Amino acid sequence: MLEYGGRKIYDDLREVVSPKHTGMLVWDMQYDIATKAFNFREILANIGKLLPVARSAGAQVIHSQQTAFDLENECPVWIRQRMWNAKVDDPVKIPLRTIEGTRGWEIVDELKPLRGDIVFQKHRPSAFVGTDLDLILRNLGLETLVLTGVSTEGGIEGSARQGLNLGYYMVPISDCIGSSDKEGHDHAVSYLQKNFNMSLSNQLIEIWGSS
């Protein structure tokens, strides 16, 4: 632990991810999104091992759930972006995904939220844009977010950047994140490794298991 100006600064990983002030974010592990990841089975297994350890240690588990706006309620920029992502030339050709109430919108059965977990809906590839997550974290006195889920180059990297700007310790877990775009995933991992306290699931299991 470092101190500067009377303020404590967490230094090593054990301090940063202490369950007393840490939330574990399970990002968009939904049928319409996560199952498309090139490493879905690997991250599913690793997140599945980490979740019970987090809960047992007292870290707050938080699930995001991407929820698409109806196109009638979507802004033009994001209609265009959704066309771009889907590689189509007309809004009517945009595939229907993450529509609330559908099977594709649901979190995969293996990682279903349990009593005590927090679930929040979102509409953008950011944990903080248009959501109550910042308020929830501050209400609970949480200072660190452990990042797991899909997609690495989308919501994981974007949320890591924005969370840091908001004053949170952001800890991506390299063997618990993935994407349908391996090249994009690899570029994002390289960036995250250089700029964040990226860790492995077994490191957290060792730390939280001894808490």
CSV table of C-alpha atoms in Angstrom, one decimal, residues 18-209:
chain,number,residue,atom,x,y,z
A,18,SER,CA,-9.6,-7.2,-2.3
A,19,PRO,CA,-13.2,-8.5,-2.2
A,20,LYS,CA,-14.1,-5.8,0.3
A,21,HIS,CA,-14.1,-3.2,-2.5
A,22,THR,CA,-14.2,-5.3,-5.7
A,23,GLY,CA,-17.0,-6.2,-8.1
A,24,MET,CA,-16.7,-8.9,-10.7
A,25,LEU,CA,-18.3,-7.8,-14.0
A,26,VAL,CA,-19.6,-10.6,-16.2
A,27,TRP,CA,-20.0,-8.7,-19.5
A,28,ASP,CA,-22.7,-9.7,-22.1
A,29,MET,CA,-22.5,-13.5,-21.6
A,30,GLN,CA,-25.7,-13.8,-23.6
A,31,TYR,CA,-26.6,-16.4,-26.2
A,32,ASP,CA,-26.7,-13.8,-29.0
A,33,ILE,CA,-23.2,-12.5,-28.2
A,34,ALA,CA,-21.0,-14.7,-26.1
A,35,THR,CA,-21.6,-17.9,-28.0
A,36,LYS,CA,-20.1,-16.4,-31.1
A,37,ALA,CA,-16.7,-15.9,-29.5
A,38,PHE,CA,-13.9,-18.0,-30.9
A,39,ASN,CA,-12.9,-19.0,-27.4
A,40,PHE,CA,-16.4,-19.2,-25.9
A,41,ARG,CA,-15.9,-22.7,-24.3
A,42,GLU,CA,-12.6,-21.6,-22.6
A,43,ILE,CA,-14.0,-18.4,-21.2
A,44,LEU,CA,-17.2,-20.0,-20.1
A,45,ALA,CA,-15.3,-22.6,-18.1
A,46,ASN,CA,-12.9,-20.0,-16.6
A,47,ILE,CA,-15.7,-17.6,-15.6
A,48,GLY,CA,-17.7,-20.5,-14.2
A,49,LYS,CA,-14.8,-21.4,-11.9
A,50,LEU,CA,-14.2,-17.8,-10.8
A,51,LEU,CA,-17.8,-16.9,-10.0
A,52,PRO,CA,-18.3,-19.1,-7.0
A,53,VAL,CA,-15.0,-18.1,-5.5
A,54,ALA,CA,-15.9,-14.4,-6.0
A,55,ARG,CA,-19.3,-14.9,-4.3
A,56,SER,CA,-17.7,-16.9,-1.4
A,57,ALA,CA,-15.1,-14.3,-0.8
A,58,GLY,CA,-17.7,-11.5,-0.8
A,59,ALA,CA,-16.9,-9.8,-4.1
A,60,GLN,CA,-20.0,-8.3,-5.7
A,61,VAL,CA,-21.0,-10.1,-8.9
A,62,ILE,CA,-22.5,-7.9,-11.5
A,63,HIS,CA,-23.9,-9.0,-14.9
A,64,SER,CA,-24.4,-6.7,-17.9
A,65,GLN,CA,-27.2,-7.5,-20.4
A,66,GLN,CA,-27.0,-5.9,-23.8
A,67,THR,CA,-30.6,-4.8,-24.8
A,68,ALA,CA,-31.2,-3.5,-28.3
A,69,PHE,CA,-33.3,-0.5,-29.0
A,70,ASP,CA,-36.1,-1.0,-31.5
A,71,LEU,CA,-34.9,0.8,-34.6
A,72,GLU,CA,-37.8,3.3,-34.3
A,73,ASN,CA,-36.2,4.4,-31.0
A,74,GLU,CA,-32.6,4.2,-32.1
A,75,CYS,CA,-30.5,7.3,-33.2
A,76,PRO,CA,-29.4,7.6,-36.8
A,77,VAL,CA,-25.7,7.1,-35.9
A,78,TRP,CA,-26.3,3.8,-34.2
A,79,ILE,CA,-28.7,2.6,-37.0
A,80,ARG,CA,-25.7,3.2,-39.3
A,81,GLN,CA,-23.3,1.5,-36.9
A,82,ARG,CA,-25.6,-1.5,-36.6
A,83,MET,CA,-25.8,-1.7,-40.4
A,84,TRP,CA,-22.0,-1.5,-40.5
A,85,ASN,CA,-21.5,-4.2,-38.0
A,86,ALA,CA,-24.0,-6.5,-39.8
A,87,LYS,CA,-22.5,-5.7,-43.2
A,88,VAL,CA,-25.9,-4.8,-44.7
A,89,ASP,CA,-27.0,-1.8,-46.8
A,90,ASP,CA,-30.5,-1.3,-45.5
A,91,PRO,CA,-31.8,-0.9,-41.9
A,92,VAL,CA,-34.5,-3.5,-42.6
A,93,LYS,CA,-31.7,-6.1,-43.1
A,94,ILE,CA,-30.3,-5.6,-39.6
A,95,PRO,CA,-30.5,-8.9,-37.8
A,96,LEU,CA,-32.7,-8.9,-34.7
A,97,ARG,CA,-30.3,-9.6,-31.7
A,98,THR,CA,-30.4,-9.1,-28.0
A,99,ILE,CA,-34.2,-8.3,-28.1
A,100,GLU,CA,-35.5,-8.2,-24.5
A,101,GLY,CA,-37.4,-11.4,-23.7
A,102,THR,CA,-35.9,-13.5,-26.4
A,103,ARG,CA,-33.7,-16.5,-25.8
A,104,GLY,CA,-30.7,-14.8,-27.5
A,105,TRP,CA,-31.0,-11.9,-25.0
A,106,GLU,CA,-30.7,-14.2,-22.0
A,107,ILE,CA,-27.5,-14.9,-20.1
A,108,VAL,CA,-26.2,-18.4,-20.8
A,109,ASP,CA,-27.6,-21.0,-18.5
A,110,GLU,CA,-24.2,-21.9,-17.0
A,111,LEU,CA,-23.7,-18.4,-15.7
A,112,LYS,CA,-27.2,-17.4,-14.7
A,113,PRO,CA,-27.3,-14.7,-12.1
A,114,LEU,CA,-27.9,-15.9,-8.6
A,115,ARG,CA,-29.6,-14.2,-5.6
A,116,GLY,CA,-27.4,-11.3,-4.5
A,117,ASP,CA,-26.0,-10.7,-8.0
A,118,ILE,CA,-26.7,-7.4,-9.7
A,119,VAL,CA,-28.0,-7.3,-13.3
A,120,PHE,CA,-28.1,-4.1,-15.3
A,121,GLN,CA,-29.3,-3.6,-18.9
A,122,LYS,CA,-27.3,-1.4,-21.3
A,123,HIS,CA,-27.6,-0.2,-24.9
A,124,ARG,CA,-24.0,0.7,-25.8
A,125,PRO,CA,-20.6,-1.1,-25.6
A,126,SER,CA,-19.8,0.7,-22.3
A,127,ALA,CA,-20.7,-0.3,-18.8
A,128,PHE,CA,-21.2,3.4,-17.9
A,129,VAL,CA,-23.0,5.1,-20.8
A,130,GLY,CA,-26.7,5.3,-20.1
A,131,THR,CA,-26.5,2.9,-17.1
A,132,ASP,CA,-26.7,3.2,-13.3
A,133,LEU,CA,-23.4,1.2,-12.8
A,134,ASP,CA,-21.3,4.2,-11.6
A,135,LEU,CA,-24.0,5.0,-9.0
A,136,ILE,CA,-24.3,1.4,-8.0
A,137,LEU,CA,-20.5,1.0,-7.5
A,138,ARG,CA,-20.3,4.2,-5.4
A,139,ASN,CA,-23.4,3.2,-3.3
A,140,LEU,CA,-21.7,-0.1,-2.5
A,141,GLY,CA,-18.3,1.5,-1.8
A,142,LEU,CA,-16.7,-0.5,-4.6
A,143,GLU,CA,-13.4,0.8,-6.1
A,144,THR,CA,-12.3,-2.1,-8.4
A,145,LEU,CA,-14.0,-3.8,-11.3
A,146,VAL,CA,-12.7,-7.2,-12.5
A,147,LEU,CA,-13.6,-7.6,-16.2
A,148,THR,CA,-14.8,-10.8,-17.8
A,149,GLY,CA,-16.9,-11.6,-20.8
A,150,VAL,CA,-17.4,-10.7,-24.5
A,151,SER,CA,-16.3,-8.7,-26.5
A,152,THR,CA,-12.7,-7.8,-25.7
A,153,GLU,CA,-12.3,-5.0,-28.3
A,154,GLY,CA,-15.7,-3.7,-27.6
A,155,GLY,CA,-17.2,-3.4,-24.1
A,156,ILE,CA,-14.3,-4.8,-22.2
A,157,GLU,CA,-11.7,-2.3,-23.5
A,158,GLY,CA,-14.2,0.5,-23.7
A,159,SER,CA,-15.4,0.0,-20.1
A,160,ALA,CA,-11.8,-0.4,-18.9
A,161,ARG,CA,-10.9,3.0,-20.4
A,162,GLN,CA,-14.0,4.7,-19.1
A,163,GLY,CA,-13.8,3.1,-15.6
A,164,LEU,CA,-10.3,4.3,-15.3
A,165,ASN,CA,-11.3,7.8,-16.3
A,166,LEU,CA,-14.0,7.7,-13.6
A,167,GLY,CA,-11.5,6.7,-10.9
A,168,TYR,CA,-11.9,2.9,-10.7
A,169,TYR,CA,-9.2,0.3,-10.6
A,170,MET,CA,-10.0,-1.9,-13.7
A,171,VAL,CA,-8.7,-5.4,-13.9
A,172,PRO,CA,-9.3,-7.4,-17.1
A,173,ILE,CA,-8.9,-11.2,-16.7
A,174,SER,CA,-7.1,-12.4,-19.9
A,175,ASP,CA,-8.4,-16.0,-19.9
A,176,CYS,CA,-12.0,-14.8,-19.2
A,177,ILE,CA,-12.5,-12.4,-22.1
A,178,GLY,CA,-13.1,-13.1,-25.8
A,179,SER,CA,-14.6,-12.1,-29.1
A,180,SER,CA,-16.0,-13.3,-32.4
A,181,ASP,CA,-13.2,-11.3,-33.9
A,182,LYS,CA,-9.8,-12.9,-33.0
A,183,GLU,CA,-7.8,-10.2,-34.6
A,184,GLY,CA,-9.7,-7.5,-32.8
A,185,HIS,CA,-9.4,-9.5,-29.5
A,186,ASP,CA,-5.6,-9.8,-29.9
A,187,HIS,CA,-5.1,-6.1,-30.5
A,188,ALA,CA,-7.3,-5.2,-27.5
A,189,VAL,CA,-5.4,-7.7,-25.3
A,190,SER,CA,-2.1,-6.1,-26.3
A,191,TYR,CA,-3.5,-2.6,-25.4
A,192,LEU,CA,-5.0,-3.9,-22.1
A,193,GLN,CA,-1.8,-5.6,-21.1
A,194,LYS,CA,0.2,-2.4,-21.5
A,195,ASN,CA,-2.2,-0.1,-19.7
A,196,PHE,CA,-4.1,-2.1,-17.1
A,197,ASN,CA,-3.4,-4.6,-14.3
A,198,MET,CA,-4.4,-7.6,-16.6
A,199,SER,CA,-4.4,-10.8,-14.6
A,200,LEU,CA,-5.3,-14.5,-14.9
A,201,SER,CA,-8.3,-16.3,-13.3
A,202,ASN,CA,-6.1,-18.6,-11.3
A,203,GLN,CA,-4.4,-15.5,-9.7
A,204,LEU,CA,-7.8,-14.3,-8.5
A,205,ILE,CA,-8.9,-17.7,-7.4
A,206,GLU,CA,-5.7,-17.9,-5.2
A,207,ILE,CA,-6.3,-14.4,-3.8
A,208,TRP,CA,-10.0,-14.7,-3.2
A,209,GLY,CA,-9.8,-18.3,-2.0
